[in-house]
mmCIF file of C-alpha atoms in Angstrom:
data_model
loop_
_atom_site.group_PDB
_atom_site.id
_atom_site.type_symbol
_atom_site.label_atom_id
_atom_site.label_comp_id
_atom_site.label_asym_id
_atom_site.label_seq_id
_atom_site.Cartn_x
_atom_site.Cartn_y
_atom_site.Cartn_z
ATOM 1 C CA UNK G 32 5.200 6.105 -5.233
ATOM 2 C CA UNK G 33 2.673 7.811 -3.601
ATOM 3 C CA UNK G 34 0.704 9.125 -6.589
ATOM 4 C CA UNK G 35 0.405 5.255 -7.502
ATOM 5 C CA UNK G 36 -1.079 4.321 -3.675
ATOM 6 C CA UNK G 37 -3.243 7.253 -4.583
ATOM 7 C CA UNK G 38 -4.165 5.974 -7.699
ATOM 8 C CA UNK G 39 -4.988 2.526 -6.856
ATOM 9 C CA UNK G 40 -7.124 3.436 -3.967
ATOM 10 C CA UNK G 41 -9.208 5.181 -6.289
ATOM 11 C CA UNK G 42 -8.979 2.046 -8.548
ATOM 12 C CA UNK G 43 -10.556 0.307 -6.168
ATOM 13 C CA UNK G 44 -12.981 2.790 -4.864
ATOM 14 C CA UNK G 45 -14.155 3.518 -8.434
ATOM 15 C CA UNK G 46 -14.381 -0.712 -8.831
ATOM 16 C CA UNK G 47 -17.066 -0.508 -5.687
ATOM 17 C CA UNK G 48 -19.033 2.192 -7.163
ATOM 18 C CA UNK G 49 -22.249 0.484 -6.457
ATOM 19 C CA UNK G 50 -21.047 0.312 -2.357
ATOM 20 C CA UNK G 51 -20.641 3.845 -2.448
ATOM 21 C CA UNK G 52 -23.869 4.461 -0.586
ATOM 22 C CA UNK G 53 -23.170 1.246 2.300
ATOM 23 C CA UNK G 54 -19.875 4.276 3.231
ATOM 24 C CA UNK G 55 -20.754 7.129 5.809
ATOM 25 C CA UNK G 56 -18.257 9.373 5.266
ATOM 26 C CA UNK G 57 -16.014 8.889 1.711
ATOM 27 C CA UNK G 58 -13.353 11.554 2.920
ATOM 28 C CA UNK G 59 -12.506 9.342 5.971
ATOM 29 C CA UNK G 60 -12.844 6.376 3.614
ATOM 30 C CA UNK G 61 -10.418 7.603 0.859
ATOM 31 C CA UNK G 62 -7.845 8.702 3.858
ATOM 32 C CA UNK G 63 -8.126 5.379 5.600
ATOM 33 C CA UNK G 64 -7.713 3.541 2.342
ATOM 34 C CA UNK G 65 -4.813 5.319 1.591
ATOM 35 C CA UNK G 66 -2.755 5.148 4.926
ATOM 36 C CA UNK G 67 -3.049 1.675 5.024
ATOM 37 C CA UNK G 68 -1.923 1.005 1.511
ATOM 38 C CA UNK G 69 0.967 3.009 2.269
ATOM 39 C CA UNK G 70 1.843 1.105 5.239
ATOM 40 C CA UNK G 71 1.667 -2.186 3.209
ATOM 41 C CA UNK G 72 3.724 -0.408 0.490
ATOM 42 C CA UNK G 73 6.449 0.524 3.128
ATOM 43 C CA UNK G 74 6.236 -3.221 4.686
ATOM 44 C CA UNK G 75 6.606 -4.005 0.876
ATOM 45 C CA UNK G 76 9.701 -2.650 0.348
ATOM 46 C CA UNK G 77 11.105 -3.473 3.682
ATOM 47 C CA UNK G 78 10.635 -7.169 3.209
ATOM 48 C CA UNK G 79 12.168 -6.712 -0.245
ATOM 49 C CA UNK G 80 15.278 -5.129 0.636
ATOM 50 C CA UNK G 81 15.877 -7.369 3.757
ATOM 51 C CA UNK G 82 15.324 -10.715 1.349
ATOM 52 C CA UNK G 83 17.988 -9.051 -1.282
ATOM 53 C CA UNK G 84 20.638 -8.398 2.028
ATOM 54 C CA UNK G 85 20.057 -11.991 3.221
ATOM 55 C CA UNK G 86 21.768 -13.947 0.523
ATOM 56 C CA UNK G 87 24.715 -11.661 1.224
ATOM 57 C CA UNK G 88 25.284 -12.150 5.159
ATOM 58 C CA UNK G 89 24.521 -15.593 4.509
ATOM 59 C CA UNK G 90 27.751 -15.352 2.193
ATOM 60 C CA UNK G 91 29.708 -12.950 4.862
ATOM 61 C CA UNK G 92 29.347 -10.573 2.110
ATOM 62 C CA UNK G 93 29.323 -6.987 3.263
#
């Protein structure tokens, strides 16, 4: 999972190649890019897993 966050932020930082020069300091960029796509990632997956549980305590299902 985290090679593929990795990935896509340089996706998208390839996709604004023509910004490149608009960003002060790329390092800080690409590590600010990346936490944050993490943290929607782990949101993600949270909001996945509690939507597949729900049906199930709906039920009484444990």
């Amino acid at each position: 999972e985290a090679e593929d966050i990795v990935q896509d932020v340089f996706l998208k930082l390839w996709s604004k190649n023509n910004e490149w020069e608009n960003i002060e300091n790329l390092e800080a960029y690409c590590f600010r890019a990346t936490k944050n796509l993490a943290l929607d990632r782990v949101e993600s997956l949270s909001i996945r897993r509690t939507e597949n549980i729900a049906p199930e305590l709906e039920n009484g299902i444990f």
